[in-house]
Coordinates of C-alpha atoms and ligand atoms in Angstrom, one line a residue:
X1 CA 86.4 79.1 103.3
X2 CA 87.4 82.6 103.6
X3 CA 88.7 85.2 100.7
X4 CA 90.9 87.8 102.5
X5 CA 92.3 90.9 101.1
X6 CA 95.1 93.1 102.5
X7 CA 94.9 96.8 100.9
X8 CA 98.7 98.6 100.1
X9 CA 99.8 99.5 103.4
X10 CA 99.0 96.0 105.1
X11 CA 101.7 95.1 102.1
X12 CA 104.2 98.1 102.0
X13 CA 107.4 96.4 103.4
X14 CA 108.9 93.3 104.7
X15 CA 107.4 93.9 107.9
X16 CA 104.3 94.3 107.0
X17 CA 104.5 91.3 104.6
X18 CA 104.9 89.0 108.0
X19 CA 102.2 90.0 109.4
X20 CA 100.1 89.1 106.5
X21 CA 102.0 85.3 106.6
X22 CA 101.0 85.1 110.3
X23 CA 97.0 86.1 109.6
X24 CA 97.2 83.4 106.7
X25 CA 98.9 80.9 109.1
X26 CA 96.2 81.7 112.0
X27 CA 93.1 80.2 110.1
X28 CA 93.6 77.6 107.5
X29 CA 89.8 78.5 106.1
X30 CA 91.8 81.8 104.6
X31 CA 92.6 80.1 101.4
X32 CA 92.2 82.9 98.8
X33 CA 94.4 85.9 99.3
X34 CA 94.3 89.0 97.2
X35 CA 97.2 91.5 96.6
X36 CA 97.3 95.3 96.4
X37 CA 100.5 96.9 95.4
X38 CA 102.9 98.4 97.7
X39 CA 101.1 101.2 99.3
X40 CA 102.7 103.9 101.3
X41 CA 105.4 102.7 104.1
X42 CA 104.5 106.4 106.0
X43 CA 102.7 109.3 105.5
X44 CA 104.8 111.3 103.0
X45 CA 105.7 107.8 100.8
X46 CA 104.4 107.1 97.6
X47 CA 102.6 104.1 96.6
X48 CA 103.9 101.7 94.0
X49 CA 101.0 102.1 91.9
X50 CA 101.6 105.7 91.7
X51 CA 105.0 105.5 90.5
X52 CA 104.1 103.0 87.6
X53 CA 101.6 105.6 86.4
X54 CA 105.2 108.4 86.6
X55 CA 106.8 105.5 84.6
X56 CA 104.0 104.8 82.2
X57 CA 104.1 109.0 81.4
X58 CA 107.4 109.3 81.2
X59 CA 107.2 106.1 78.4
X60 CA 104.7 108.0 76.8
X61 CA 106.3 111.2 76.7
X62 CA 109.6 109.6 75.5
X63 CA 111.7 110.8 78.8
X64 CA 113.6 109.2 81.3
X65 CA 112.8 106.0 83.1
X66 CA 115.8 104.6 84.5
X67 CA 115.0 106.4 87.8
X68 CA 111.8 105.5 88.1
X69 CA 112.3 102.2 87.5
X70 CA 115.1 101.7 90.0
X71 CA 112.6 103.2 92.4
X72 CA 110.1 100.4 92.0
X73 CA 112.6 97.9 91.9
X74 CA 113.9 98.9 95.3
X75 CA 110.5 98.5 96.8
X76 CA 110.1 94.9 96.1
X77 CA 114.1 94.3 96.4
X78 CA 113.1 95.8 100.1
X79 CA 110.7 92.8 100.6
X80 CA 112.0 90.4 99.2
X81 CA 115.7 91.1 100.9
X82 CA 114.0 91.1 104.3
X83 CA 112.9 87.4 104.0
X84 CA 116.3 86.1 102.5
X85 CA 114.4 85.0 99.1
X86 CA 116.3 83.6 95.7
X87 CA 117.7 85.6 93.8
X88 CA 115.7 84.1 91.1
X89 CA 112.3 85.6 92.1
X90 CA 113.6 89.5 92.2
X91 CA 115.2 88.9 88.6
X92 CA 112.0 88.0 87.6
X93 CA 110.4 91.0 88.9
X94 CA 112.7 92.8 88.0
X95 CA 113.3 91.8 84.5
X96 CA 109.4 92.4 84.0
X97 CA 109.9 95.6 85.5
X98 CA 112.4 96.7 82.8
X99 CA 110.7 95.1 79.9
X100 CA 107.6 97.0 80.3
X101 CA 107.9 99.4 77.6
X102 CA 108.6 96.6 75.1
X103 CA 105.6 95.2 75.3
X104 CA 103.0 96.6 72.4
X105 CA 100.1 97.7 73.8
X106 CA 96.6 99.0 72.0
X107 CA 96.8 102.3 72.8
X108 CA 97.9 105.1 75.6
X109 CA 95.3 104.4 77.8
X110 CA 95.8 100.1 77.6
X111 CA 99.1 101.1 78.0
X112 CA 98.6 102.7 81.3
X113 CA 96.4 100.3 82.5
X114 CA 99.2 97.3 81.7
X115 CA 101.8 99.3 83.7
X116 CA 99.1 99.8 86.4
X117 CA 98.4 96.3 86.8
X118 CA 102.3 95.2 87.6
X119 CA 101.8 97.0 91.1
X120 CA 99.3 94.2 91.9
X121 CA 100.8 91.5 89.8
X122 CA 103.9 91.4 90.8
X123 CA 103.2 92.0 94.8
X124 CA 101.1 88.6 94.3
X125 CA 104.0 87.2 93.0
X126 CA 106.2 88.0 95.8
X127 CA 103.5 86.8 98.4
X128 CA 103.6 83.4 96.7
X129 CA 106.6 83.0 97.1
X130 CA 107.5 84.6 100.6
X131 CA 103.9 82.4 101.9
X132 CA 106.4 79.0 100.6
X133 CA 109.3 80.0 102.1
X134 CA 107.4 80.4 105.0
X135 CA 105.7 77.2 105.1
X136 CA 102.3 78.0 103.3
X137 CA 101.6 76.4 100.2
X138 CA 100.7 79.2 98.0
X139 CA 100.0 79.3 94.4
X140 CA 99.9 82.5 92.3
X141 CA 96.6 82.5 90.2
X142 CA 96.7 84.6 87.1
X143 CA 93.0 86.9 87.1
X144 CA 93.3 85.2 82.9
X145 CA 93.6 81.8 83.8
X146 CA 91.2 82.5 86.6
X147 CA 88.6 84.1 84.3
X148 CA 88.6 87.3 85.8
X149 CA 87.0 89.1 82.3
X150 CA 86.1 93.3 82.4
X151 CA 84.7 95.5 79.8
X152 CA 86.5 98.1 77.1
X153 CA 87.5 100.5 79.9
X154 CA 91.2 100.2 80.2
X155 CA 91.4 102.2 83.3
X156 CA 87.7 102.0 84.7
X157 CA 86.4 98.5 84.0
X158 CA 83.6 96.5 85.4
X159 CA 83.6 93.1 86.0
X160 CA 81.4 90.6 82.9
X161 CA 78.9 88.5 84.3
X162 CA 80.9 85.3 82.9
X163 CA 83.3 85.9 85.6
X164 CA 81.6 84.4 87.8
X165 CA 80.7 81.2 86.3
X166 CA 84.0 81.1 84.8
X167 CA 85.6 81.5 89.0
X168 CA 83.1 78.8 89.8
X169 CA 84.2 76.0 87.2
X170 CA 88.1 77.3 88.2
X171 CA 89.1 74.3 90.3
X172 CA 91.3 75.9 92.4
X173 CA 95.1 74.5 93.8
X174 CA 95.5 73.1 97.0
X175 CA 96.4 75.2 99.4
X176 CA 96.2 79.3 99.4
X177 CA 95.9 80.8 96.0
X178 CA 97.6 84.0 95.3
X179 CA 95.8 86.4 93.2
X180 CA 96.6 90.0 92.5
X181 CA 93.9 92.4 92.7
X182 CA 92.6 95.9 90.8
X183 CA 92.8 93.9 87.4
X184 CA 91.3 92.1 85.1
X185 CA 91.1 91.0 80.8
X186 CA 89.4 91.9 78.5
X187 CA 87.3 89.5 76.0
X188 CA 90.0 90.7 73.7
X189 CA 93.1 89.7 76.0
X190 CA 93.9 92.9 77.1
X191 CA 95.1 94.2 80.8
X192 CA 92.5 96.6 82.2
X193 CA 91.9 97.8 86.0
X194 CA 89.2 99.0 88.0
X195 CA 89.4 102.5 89.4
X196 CA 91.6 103.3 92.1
X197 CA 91.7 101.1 95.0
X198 CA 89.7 98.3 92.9
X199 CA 91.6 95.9 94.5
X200 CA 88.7 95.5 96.7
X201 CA 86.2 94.7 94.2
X202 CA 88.6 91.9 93.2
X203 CA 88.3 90.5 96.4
X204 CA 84.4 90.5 96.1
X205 CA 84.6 88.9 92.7
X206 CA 86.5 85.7 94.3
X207 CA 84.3 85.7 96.8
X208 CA 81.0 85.2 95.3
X209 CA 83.0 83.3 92.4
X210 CA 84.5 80.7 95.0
X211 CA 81.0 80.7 96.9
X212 CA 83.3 81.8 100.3
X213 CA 81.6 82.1 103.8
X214 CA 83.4 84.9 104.4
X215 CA 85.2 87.8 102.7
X216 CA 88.0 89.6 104.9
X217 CA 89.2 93.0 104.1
X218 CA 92.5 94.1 106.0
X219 CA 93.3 97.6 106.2
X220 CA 95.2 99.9 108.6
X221 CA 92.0 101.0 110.7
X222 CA 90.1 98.7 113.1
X223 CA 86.8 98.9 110.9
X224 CA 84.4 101.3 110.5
X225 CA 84.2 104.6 113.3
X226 CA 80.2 105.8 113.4
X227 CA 81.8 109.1 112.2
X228 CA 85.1 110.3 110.6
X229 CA 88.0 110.3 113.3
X230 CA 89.4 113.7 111.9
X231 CA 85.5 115.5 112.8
X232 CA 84.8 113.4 115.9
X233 CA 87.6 112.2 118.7
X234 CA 88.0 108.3 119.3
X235 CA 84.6 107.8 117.4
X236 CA 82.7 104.5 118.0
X237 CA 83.6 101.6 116.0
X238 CA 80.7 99.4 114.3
X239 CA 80.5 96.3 115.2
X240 CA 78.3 95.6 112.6
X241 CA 75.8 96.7 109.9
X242 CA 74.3 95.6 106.8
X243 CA 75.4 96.0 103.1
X244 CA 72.6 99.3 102.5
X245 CA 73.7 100.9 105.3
X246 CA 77.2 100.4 104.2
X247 CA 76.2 101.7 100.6
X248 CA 74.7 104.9 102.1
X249 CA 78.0 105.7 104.2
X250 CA 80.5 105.4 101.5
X251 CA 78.6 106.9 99.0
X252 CA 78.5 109.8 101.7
X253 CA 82.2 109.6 101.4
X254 CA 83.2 107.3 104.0
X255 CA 86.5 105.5 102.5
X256 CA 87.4 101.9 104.2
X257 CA 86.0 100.2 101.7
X258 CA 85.3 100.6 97.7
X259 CA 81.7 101.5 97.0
X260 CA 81.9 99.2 94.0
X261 CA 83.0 96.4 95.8
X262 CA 80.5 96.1 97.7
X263 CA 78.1 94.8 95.0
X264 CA 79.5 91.1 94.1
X265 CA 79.3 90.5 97.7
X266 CA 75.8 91.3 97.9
X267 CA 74.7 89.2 94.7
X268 CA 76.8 86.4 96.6
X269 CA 75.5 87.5 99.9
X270 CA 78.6 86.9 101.4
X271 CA 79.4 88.8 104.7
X272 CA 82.5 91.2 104.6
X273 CA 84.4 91.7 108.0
X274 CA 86.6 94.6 107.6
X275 CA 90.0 94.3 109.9
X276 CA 93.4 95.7 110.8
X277 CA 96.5 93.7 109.4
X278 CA 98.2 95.9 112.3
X279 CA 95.8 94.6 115.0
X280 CA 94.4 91.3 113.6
X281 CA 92.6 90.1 116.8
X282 CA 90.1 93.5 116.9
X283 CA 87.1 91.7 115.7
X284 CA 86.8 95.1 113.0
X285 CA 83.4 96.0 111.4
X286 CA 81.0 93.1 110.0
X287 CA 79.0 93.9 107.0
X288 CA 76.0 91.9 106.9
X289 CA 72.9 90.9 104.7
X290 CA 69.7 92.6 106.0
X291 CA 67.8 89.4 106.7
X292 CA 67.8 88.6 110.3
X293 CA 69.4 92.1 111.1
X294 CA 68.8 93.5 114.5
X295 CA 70.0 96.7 115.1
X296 CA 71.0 97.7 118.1
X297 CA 71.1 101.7 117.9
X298 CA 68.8 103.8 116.1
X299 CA 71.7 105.7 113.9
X300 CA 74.6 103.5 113.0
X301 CA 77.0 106.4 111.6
X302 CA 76.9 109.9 110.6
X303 CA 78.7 111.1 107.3
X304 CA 79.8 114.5 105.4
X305 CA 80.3 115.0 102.0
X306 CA 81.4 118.7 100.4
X307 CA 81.8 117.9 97.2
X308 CA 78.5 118.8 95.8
X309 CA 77.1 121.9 94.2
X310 CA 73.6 123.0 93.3
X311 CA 71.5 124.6 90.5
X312 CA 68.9 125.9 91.8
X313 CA 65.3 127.3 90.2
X314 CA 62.7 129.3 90.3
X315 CA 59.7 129.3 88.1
X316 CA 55.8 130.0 89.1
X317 CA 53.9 127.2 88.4
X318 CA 56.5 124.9 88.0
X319 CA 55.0 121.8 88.8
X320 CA 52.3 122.1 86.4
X321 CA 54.3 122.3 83.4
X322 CA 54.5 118.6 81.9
X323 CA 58.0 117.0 80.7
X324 CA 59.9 120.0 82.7
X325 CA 62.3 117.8 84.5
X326 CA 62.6 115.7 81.8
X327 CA 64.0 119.5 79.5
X328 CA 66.4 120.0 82.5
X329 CA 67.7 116.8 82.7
X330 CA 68.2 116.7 79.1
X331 CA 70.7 119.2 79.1
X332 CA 72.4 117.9 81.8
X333 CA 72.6 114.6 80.0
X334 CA 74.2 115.9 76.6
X335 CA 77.1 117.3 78.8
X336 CA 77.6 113.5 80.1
X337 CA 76.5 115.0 83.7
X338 CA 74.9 113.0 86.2
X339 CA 73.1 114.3 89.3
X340 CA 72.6 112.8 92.9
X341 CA 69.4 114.6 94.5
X342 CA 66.3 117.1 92.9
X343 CA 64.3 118.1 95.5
X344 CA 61.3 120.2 93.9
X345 CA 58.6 122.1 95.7
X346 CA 55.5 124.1 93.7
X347 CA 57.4 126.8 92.5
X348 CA 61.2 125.6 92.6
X349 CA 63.8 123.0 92.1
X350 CA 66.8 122.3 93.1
X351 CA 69.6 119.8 91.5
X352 CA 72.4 118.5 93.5
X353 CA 75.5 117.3 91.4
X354 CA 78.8 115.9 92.1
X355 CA 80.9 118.9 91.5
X356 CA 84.0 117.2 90.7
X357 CA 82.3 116.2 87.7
X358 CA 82.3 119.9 86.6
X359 CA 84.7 122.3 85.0
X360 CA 83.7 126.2 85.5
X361 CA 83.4 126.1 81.4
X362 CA 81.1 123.1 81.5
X363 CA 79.1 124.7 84.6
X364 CA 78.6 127.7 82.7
X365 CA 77.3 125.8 79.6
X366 CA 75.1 123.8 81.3
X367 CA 73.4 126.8 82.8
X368 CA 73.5 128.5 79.9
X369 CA 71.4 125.9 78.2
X370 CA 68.8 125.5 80.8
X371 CA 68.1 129.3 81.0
X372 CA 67.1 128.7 77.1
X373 CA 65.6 125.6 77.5
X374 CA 63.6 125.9 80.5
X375 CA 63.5 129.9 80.7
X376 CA 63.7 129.5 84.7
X377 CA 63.0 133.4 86.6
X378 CA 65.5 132.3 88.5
X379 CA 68.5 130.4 88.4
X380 CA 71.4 129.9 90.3
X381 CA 74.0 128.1 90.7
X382 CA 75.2 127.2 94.6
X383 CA 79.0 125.7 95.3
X384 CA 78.9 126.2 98.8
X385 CA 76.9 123.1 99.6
X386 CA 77.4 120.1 101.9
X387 CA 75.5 117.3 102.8
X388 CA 75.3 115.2 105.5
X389 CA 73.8 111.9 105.6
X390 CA 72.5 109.8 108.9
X391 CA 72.1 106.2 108.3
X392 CA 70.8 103.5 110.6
X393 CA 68.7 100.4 109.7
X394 CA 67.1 101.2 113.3
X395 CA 65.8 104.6 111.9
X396 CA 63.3 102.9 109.9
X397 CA 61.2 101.9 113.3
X398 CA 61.6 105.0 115.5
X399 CA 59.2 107.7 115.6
X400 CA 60.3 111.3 116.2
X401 CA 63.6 110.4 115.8
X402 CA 64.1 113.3 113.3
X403 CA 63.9 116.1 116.4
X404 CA 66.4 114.1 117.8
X405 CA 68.4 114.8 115.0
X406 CA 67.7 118.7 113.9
X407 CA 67.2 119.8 117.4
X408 CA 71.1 119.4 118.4
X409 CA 71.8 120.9 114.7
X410 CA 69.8 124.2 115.8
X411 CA 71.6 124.3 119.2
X412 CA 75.4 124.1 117.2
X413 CA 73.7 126.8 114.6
X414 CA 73.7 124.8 111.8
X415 CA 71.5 126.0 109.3
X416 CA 69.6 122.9 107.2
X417 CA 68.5 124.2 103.7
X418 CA 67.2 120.5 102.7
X419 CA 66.1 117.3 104.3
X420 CA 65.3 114.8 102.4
X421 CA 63.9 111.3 103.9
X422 CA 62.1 109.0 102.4
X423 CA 63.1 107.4 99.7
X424 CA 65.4 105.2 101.6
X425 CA 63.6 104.1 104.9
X426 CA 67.3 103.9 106.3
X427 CA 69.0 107.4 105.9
X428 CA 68.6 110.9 106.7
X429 CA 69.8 113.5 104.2
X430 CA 70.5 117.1 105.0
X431 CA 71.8 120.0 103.2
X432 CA 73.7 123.0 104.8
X433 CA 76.6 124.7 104.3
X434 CA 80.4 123.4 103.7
X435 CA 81.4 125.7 106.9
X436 CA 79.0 123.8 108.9
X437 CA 79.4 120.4 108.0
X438 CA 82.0 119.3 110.6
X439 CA 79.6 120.9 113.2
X440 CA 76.4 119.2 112.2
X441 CA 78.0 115.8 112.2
X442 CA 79.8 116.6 115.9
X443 CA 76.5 117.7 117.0
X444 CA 74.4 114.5 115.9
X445 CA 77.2 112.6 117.2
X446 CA 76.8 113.9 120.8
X447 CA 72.9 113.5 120.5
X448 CA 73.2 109.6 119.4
X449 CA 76.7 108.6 120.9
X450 CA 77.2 110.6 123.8
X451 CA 76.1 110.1 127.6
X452 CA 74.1 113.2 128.5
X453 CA 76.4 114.1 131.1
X454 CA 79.8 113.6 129.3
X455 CA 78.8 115.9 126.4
X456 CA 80.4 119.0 125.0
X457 CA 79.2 121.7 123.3
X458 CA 80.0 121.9 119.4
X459 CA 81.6 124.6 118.2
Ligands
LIG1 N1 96.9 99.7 93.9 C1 95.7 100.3 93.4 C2 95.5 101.7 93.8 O1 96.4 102.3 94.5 C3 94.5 99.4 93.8 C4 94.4 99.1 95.2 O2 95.2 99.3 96.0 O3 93.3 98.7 95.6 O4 94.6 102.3 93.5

């Protein structure tokens, strides 16, 4: 049996909605579905989830609603009216719409996370009962009754390990359960969601919870391009690749898919296959367990991330000087910092950190503090810093395979000011400059993707 998922924009509008009922009626193995809200109909449209977090403030701050409200209604007024429903099911929504702020919640942020959660709710609702009216016995399956429990975080949760014997014990209905995603309870009883786009993660949950053969994740692209389609024209897409080399590309930014989600599916070791609602019969990009993995290139896709900045030292006789690291990452640690990379050499060090993590206040502090704690010769701090990651499961058996990869980055005059390899057998990370990022990944591209003849030169 199959869990399938359909992100916002495969449910935006009536339209869209049918082309969900006809994937469900293709393959009677889809027999979980899981809901996002309504995302955005075109590019300048605004998601449903978005505008119950307007409604949530404006509850909050004591200010208008009636606008806002009407605004949401509309969108699922807009579905619902283009499959002729009962009147009955939009009152509902409706109603639950409007009673929102009635409801007592624990505090600002529970509050939030309850309006949040109606995006999802709600469009599950609506599937259920567009999915009858089209002939598909659906039932709508409540993540409480379900079992779906998530730690204290209102708006950040994880998922609790009891989930998941609580999903397998859940004898589900016949025919397709309906289960809105991107939230879950509380051992308390309280609404809280993942973080944005979570919806995903839900999907995973079911899956390893119902023991599926296969989890499907519909989205508005055909899969997964080799590189980013706004860097490199009509990219490749992957036909398939394995859950670490899946890991590696969206932690280097690449979006399709939540980087969270990924996990349940792994401890389930059930295979993701990542589609287009809009184009159903593209066979999208599978995401497999390494076992029995052959890969058939020797890079599978080419990320780049800017978002990183560096503090970098200086000190003679660095690497002699026991607990060191341990001072540096101390400081970093009492500001609630975390870092991604420290490549060290004799004499220097340099930290890479997620820099939206950062305020220019808190960067200042923090390198404050290390100057006193670590008395560094020199220290500074870089923000014009990109990195660039190569992934491929094939990398792991080639030899020399690294030329293949600078040489083309000297030829586009890229400057590298790190590599580091190594610690996963599967990926490549550089470091070079934000200007050059878009070039570097162009450039490896062409070397791995590219006929020889056919190629360009990156500028
Ligand atoms: N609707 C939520 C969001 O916009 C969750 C999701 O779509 O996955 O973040």
């Amino acid at each position: 049996m199959r869990v399938v998922k359909f992100g916002g924009s495969s449910l935006a509008d009536g339209a869209q909605f049918a082309k969900v009922v006809a994937i469900m009626k293709a393959n009677p193995d889809r027999q979980v579905i899981v809901t996002s809200a309504p995302g955005k109909r075109h590019p300048g449209d605004v998601k449903v989830t978005d505008l119950l977090i307007k409604y949530a403030q404006a509850v909050l701050q004591q200010g208008e609603t009636a606008a806002i409200v009407a605004e949401i209604v509309a969108r699922y007024q807009a579905i619902a009216t283009a499959f002729n429903l009962d009147a009955q099911v939009m009152g509902k929504i409706e109603n639950e719409l409007y009673q929102l702020p009635n409801i007592s919640f624990k505090n600002a942020d529970y509050l939030m996370a309850g309006f949040k959660a109606r995006g999802e709710k709600l469009n599950a609702f609506l599937m259920t009962a567009v999915l009858n009216q089209e002939g598909v016995e659906a039932t709508y399956g409540e993540p409480k009754t379900l079992g779906i429990v998530v730690t204290d975080h209102p708006n950040d949760a994880e998922v609790s390990r009891e989930t998941y014997d609580r999903l397998t014990a859940f004898r589900r209905p016949l025919g397709v359960l309906v289960v809105p995603g991107f939230y879950g309870y509380t051992s308390r009883g309280d609404i809280a969601t993942f973080s944005r786009g979570g919806s995903d993660i839900t999907g995973a949950i079911l899956a390893n919870g119902f023991h599926a053969d296969l989890y499907e994740n519909f989205t508005d692209v055909d899969g997964v391009a080799a590189a980013d389609p706004r860097v490199v024209a009509n990219p490749q897409m992957i036909q398939e690749m394995t859950y670490r080399e899946m890991r590696e590309l969206s932690y280097g930014g690449f979006g399709v898919f939540h980087d969270e989600a990924i996990l349940p599916a792994i401890a389930g070791q059930i295979p993701i296959n990542l589609k287009n609602t809009n184009h159903p019969s593209a066979p999208g990009t599978m995401i497999v367990p390494e076992q029995h993995f052959v890969p058939k290139h020797a890079i599978t896709g080419i990320v780049s991330s800017q978002h990183f900045g560096a503090i970098y030292l200086h000190r003679y006789l660095l690497n002699k000087e026991v607990g060191f690291t341990l001072k540096l990452l101390q400081v970093l640690a009492r500001h609630g910092i975390s870092y991604e990379h420290m490549p060290s050499g004799i004499d220097d060090l340099t930290i890479i950190l997620d820099d939206r993590q950062l305020t220019e206040a808190k960067r200042k502090a923090i390198c404050a503090e290390i100057q006193e704690v670590v008395h560094p010769d020199v220290l500074k701090w870089i923000d014009d810093y990109a990195i660039i990651m190569v992934v491929g499961e094939g990398m792991a058996q080639r030899t020399g395979l690294i030329q293949t990869i600078l040489q083309p980055l000297a030829s586009a005059g890229v400057h590298v000011s790190m590599i580091n390899e190594g610690a996963s057998q599967i990926s490549l990370m550089l470091g070079t400059s934000r200007e050059s990022a878009n070039r570097a990944v162009k450039a490896i591209y062409n070397a791995f993707f590219i006929p020889i003849n056919q190629r360009l030169e990156v500028q």
